[in-house]
Amino acid sequence: MGKIYGLVARNPASNEAVFEEARLQPGERVLDIGSGAGHAMQLAAEGVGPDNVRGVDPTASLAATAEKRVAGSTVAMAVAEDLPFPDDSVDVVWSIASFHHWEDPDAGLREVTRVLAPGGRVLVAERLLRREGGHGLTASEAEDLSHRLANLGFDDVEVVRRRAGRHEMAIIKGRLPAA
């Protein structure tokens, strides 16, 4: 079931929207949390090289699919709350259509903060929902997430609304202060 959901939950339009919002620079190190089959990782690899791309997914078969799709990348079977990467080891972290599955969002955000290098950026993208309880976030939940990022010390926090195929999505972005 996890593999099927992972293959259909993230549509190419949402991956491309996050990729555009990230504005990756050559050589930046990217981490995709909830990488699914690796489409967004593939976009990142085209911009920064596969050796600068990392991914995690809690489903072993999806992690293996993503690693095959982006040869030279590093993909682990892991969750946001326990990232298997050193402190300050990535420049950009994104989570596309997976934040709503995180078991402990605050612990996951602390892990994101830990692995991000000074000046690093986070992007959390979710489908915008009219009411709580679905696969995505409501506008008020997206605003709450932006406040959580600000409380963790992120600067330039904002909620960007974008169309992604038939759906509207929220991309919550922030940047850690430079050292």
Short mmCIF file of C-alpha atoms in Angstrom, two decimals:
data_model
loop_
_atom_site.label_atom_id
_atom_site.label_comp_id
_atom_site.label_asym_id
_atom_site.label_seq_id
_atom_site.Cartn_x
_atom_site.Cartn_y
_atom_site.Cartn_z
CA MET A 1 0.00 0.00 0.00
CA GLY A 2 2.80 2.46 0.89
CA LYS A 3 4.46 2.07 -2.50
CA ILE A 4 1.22 2.66 -4.41
CA TYR A 5 0.45 5.78 -2.33
CA GLY A 6 4.00 7.03 -2.79
CA LEU A 7 3.77 6.63 -6.54
CA VAL A 8 0.50 8.54 -6.90
CA ALA A 9 0.52 11.05 -4.02
CA ARG A 10 3.15 13.39 -5.40
CA ASN A 11 2.23 14.63 -8.79
CA PRO A 12 4.85 16.02 -11.18
CA ALA A 13 3.32 19.50 -10.98
CA SER A 14 3.87 19.73 -7.22
CA ASN A 15 7.45 18.45 -7.56
CA GLU A 16 8.18 21.00 -10.27
CA ALA A 17 6.61 23.84 -8.26
CA VAL A 18 8.84 23.09 -5.27
CA PHE A 19 11.88 22.71 -7.50
CA GLU A 20 11.17 26.17 -8.99
CA GLU A 21 10.63 27.73 -5.55
CA ALA A 22 13.89 26.22 -4.25
CA ARG A 23 16.00 28.07 -6.84
CA LEU A 24 18.86 25.61 -6.41
CA GLN A 25 22.40 26.77 -7.04
CA PRO A 26 25.10 24.51 -8.52
CA GLY A 27 26.77 22.40 -5.85
CA GLU A 28 24.05 22.81 -3.21
CA ARG A 29 23.28 19.69 -1.21
CA VAL A 30 19.59 18.74 -1.26
CA LEU A 31 17.58 16.44 1.02
CA ASP A 32 14.12 15.21 -0.04
CA ILE A 33 12.10 13.96 2.95
CA GLY A 34 9.45 11.49 1.84
CA SER A 35 11.13 11.07 -1.53
CA GLY A 36 8.67 8.53 -2.86
CA ALA A 37 9.77 7.24 -6.26
CA GLY A 38 12.34 10.04 -6.64
CA HIS A 39 10.87 12.44 -9.21
CA ALA A 40 11.77 15.56 -7.20
CA MET A 41 15.21 14.09 -6.48
CA GLN A 42 15.70 13.65 -10.21
CA LEU A 43 14.87 17.33 -10.78
CA ALA A 44 17.36 18.31 -8.08
CA ALA A 45 20.07 16.06 -9.56
CA GLU A 46 19.74 17.78 -12.92
CA GLY A 47 20.60 21.08 -11.22
CA VAL A 48 23.14 20.15 -8.56
CA GLY A 49 24.42 16.71 -9.60
CA PRO A 50 23.26 13.35 -8.20
CA ASP A 51 26.10 13.15 -5.66
CA ASN A 52 24.61 16.25 -3.97
CA VAL A 53 21.14 14.71 -3.64
CA ARG A 54 19.88 12.76 -0.65
CA GLY A 55 16.49 11.30 0.08
CA VAL A 56 14.62 9.49 2.81
CA ASP A 57 11.42 7.51 2.67
CA PRO A 58 9.93 5.19 5.31
CA THR A 59 8.97 2.63 2.65
CA ALA A 60 11.92 0.41 1.67
CA SER A 61 10.66 -0.25 -1.87
CA LEU A 62 10.21 3.47 -2.56
CA ALA A 63 13.64 4.31 -1.16
CA ALA A 64 15.14 1.66 -3.46
CA THR A 65 13.15 2.97 -6.45
CA ALA A 66 14.33 6.53 -5.82
CA GLU A 67 17.97 5.43 -5.47
CA LYS A 68 17.77 3.56 -8.80
CA ARG A 69 16.05 6.51 -10.48
CA VAL A 70 18.79 8.92 -9.38
CA ALA A 71 21.97 6.89 -9.70
CA GLY A 72 24.73 8.39 -7.57
CA SER A 73 22.36 9.81 -4.98
CA THR A 74 22.02 8.63 -1.39
CA VAL A 75 18.62 7.36 -0.29
CA ALA A 76 17.85 5.85 3.10
CA MET A 77 14.83 4.16 4.57
CA ALA A 78 14.14 6.68 7.34
CA VAL A 79 11.64 9.17 8.73
CA ALA A 80 11.84 12.93 9.24
CA GLU A 81 12.15 12.51 13.00
CA ASP A 82 15.38 10.49 12.69
CA LEU A 83 17.41 11.67 9.70
CA PRO A 84 20.57 9.60 9.10
CA PHE A 85 22.73 12.57 8.09
CA PRO A 86 25.29 14.64 10.01
CA ASP A 87 24.69 18.12 11.43
CA ASP A 88 24.99 20.98 8.90
CA SER A 89 25.25 18.52 5.98
CA VAL A 90 22.65 19.89 3.55
CA ASP A 91 21.79 23.28 2.09
CA VAL A 92 18.17 22.68 1.08
CA VAL A 93 15.58 20.38 2.64
CA TRP A 94 12.20 19.87 1.06
CA SER A 95 9.20 17.77 1.94
CA ILE A 96 6.54 17.43 -0.73
CA ALA A 97 3.15 15.96 0.23
CA SER A 98 4.65 14.10 3.17
CA PHE A 99 4.67 16.52 6.13
CA HIS A 100 1.09 15.56 7.02
CA HIS A 101 2.36 11.98 7.58
CA TRP A 102 5.14 12.91 10.02
CA GLU A 103 4.52 11.12 13.32
CA ASP A 104 5.96 14.01 15.38
CA PRO A 105 6.16 17.21 13.31
CA ASP A 106 8.08 19.16 15.96
CA ALA A 107 10.74 16.43 16.24
CA GLY A 108 10.95 16.32 12.43
CA LEU A 109 11.41 20.08 12.22
CA ARG A 110 14.15 19.91 14.85
CA GLU A 111 15.90 17.26 12.72
CA VAL A 112 15.56 19.46 9.63
CA THR A 113 17.12 22.31 11.57
CA ARG A 114 19.96 20.03 12.73
CA VAL A 115 20.93 18.79 9.26
CA LEU A 116 20.66 22.20 7.57
CA ALA A 117 23.88 24.16 7.21
CA PRO A 118 23.88 27.84 8.26
CA GLY A 119 22.01 29.80 5.59
CA GLY A 120 20.18 26.62 4.54
CA ARG A 121 16.60 26.62 3.31
CA VAL A 122 13.54 24.50 4.04
CA LEU A 123 10.46 24.08 1.85
CA VAL A 124 7.42 22.14 3.03
CA ALA A 125 4.79 21.71 0.34
CA GLU A 126 1.31 20.35 0.94
CA ARG A 127 -1.98 20.39 -0.88
CA LEU A 128 -4.25 23.10 0.56
CA LEU A 129 -7.37 21.67 2.16
CA ARG A 130 -10.65 23.32 3.07
CA ARG A 131 -10.92 21.33 6.33
CA GLU A 132 -8.52 19.49 8.62
CA GLY A 133 -7.91 15.79 8.49
CA GLY A 134 -6.95 15.02 4.91
CA HIS A 135 -3.82 14.56 2.88
CA GLY A 136 -2.51 18.12 3.12
CA LEU A 137 -2.86 21.22 5.28
CA THR A 138 -5.49 23.89 5.75
CA ALA A 139 -4.48 27.52 5.34
CA SER A 140 -4.41 27.92 9.14
CA GLU A 141 -2.23 24.80 9.52
CA ALA A 142 0.17 26.22 6.92
CA GLU A 143 0.33 29.48 8.90
CA ASP A 144 0.92 27.50 12.10
CA LEU A 145 3.82 25.71 10.41
CA SER A 146 5.30 29.06 9.37
CA HIS A 147 5.18 30.16 13.03
CA ARG A 148 6.86 26.91 14.12
CA LEU A 149 9.70 27.59 11.67
CA ALA A 150 10.08 31.16 12.95
CA ASN A 151 10.19 29.85 16.52
CA LEU A 152 13.01 27.48 15.50
CA GLY A 153 15.04 30.48 14.32
CA PHE A 154 14.26 30.51 10.60
CA ASP A 155 14.26 33.88 8.82
CA ASP A 156 12.35 34.97 5.71
CA VAL A 157 9.52 32.58 6.57
CA GLU A 158 6.60 32.75 4.19
CA VAL A 159 3.67 30.75 2.89
CA VAL A 160 3.49 30.72 -0.90
CA ARG A 161 0.35 29.52 -2.63
CA ARG A 162 0.76 27.87 -6.03
CA ARG A 163 -1.32 25.85 -8.44
CA ALA A 164 -0.03 22.33 -9.01
CA GLY A 165 -2.11 20.62 -11.64
CA ARG A 166 -5.74 20.64 -10.48
CA HIS A 167 -4.91 21.55 -6.88
CA GLU A 168 -3.69 24.56 -4.96
CA MET A 169 -0.75 23.96 -2.69
CA ALA A 170 1.00 25.81 0.09
CA ILE A 171 4.78 25.95 0.14
CA ILE A 172 6.04 27.03 3.53
CA LYS A 173 9.60 28.35 3.19
CA GLY A 174 12.27 29.57 5.56
CA ARG A 175 16.01 30.17 5.77
CA LEU A 176 18.37 29.56 8.67
CA PRO A 177 20.57 32.54 9.53
CA ALA A 178 24.06 32.39 8.03
CA ALA A 179 26.84 31.67 10.48
#
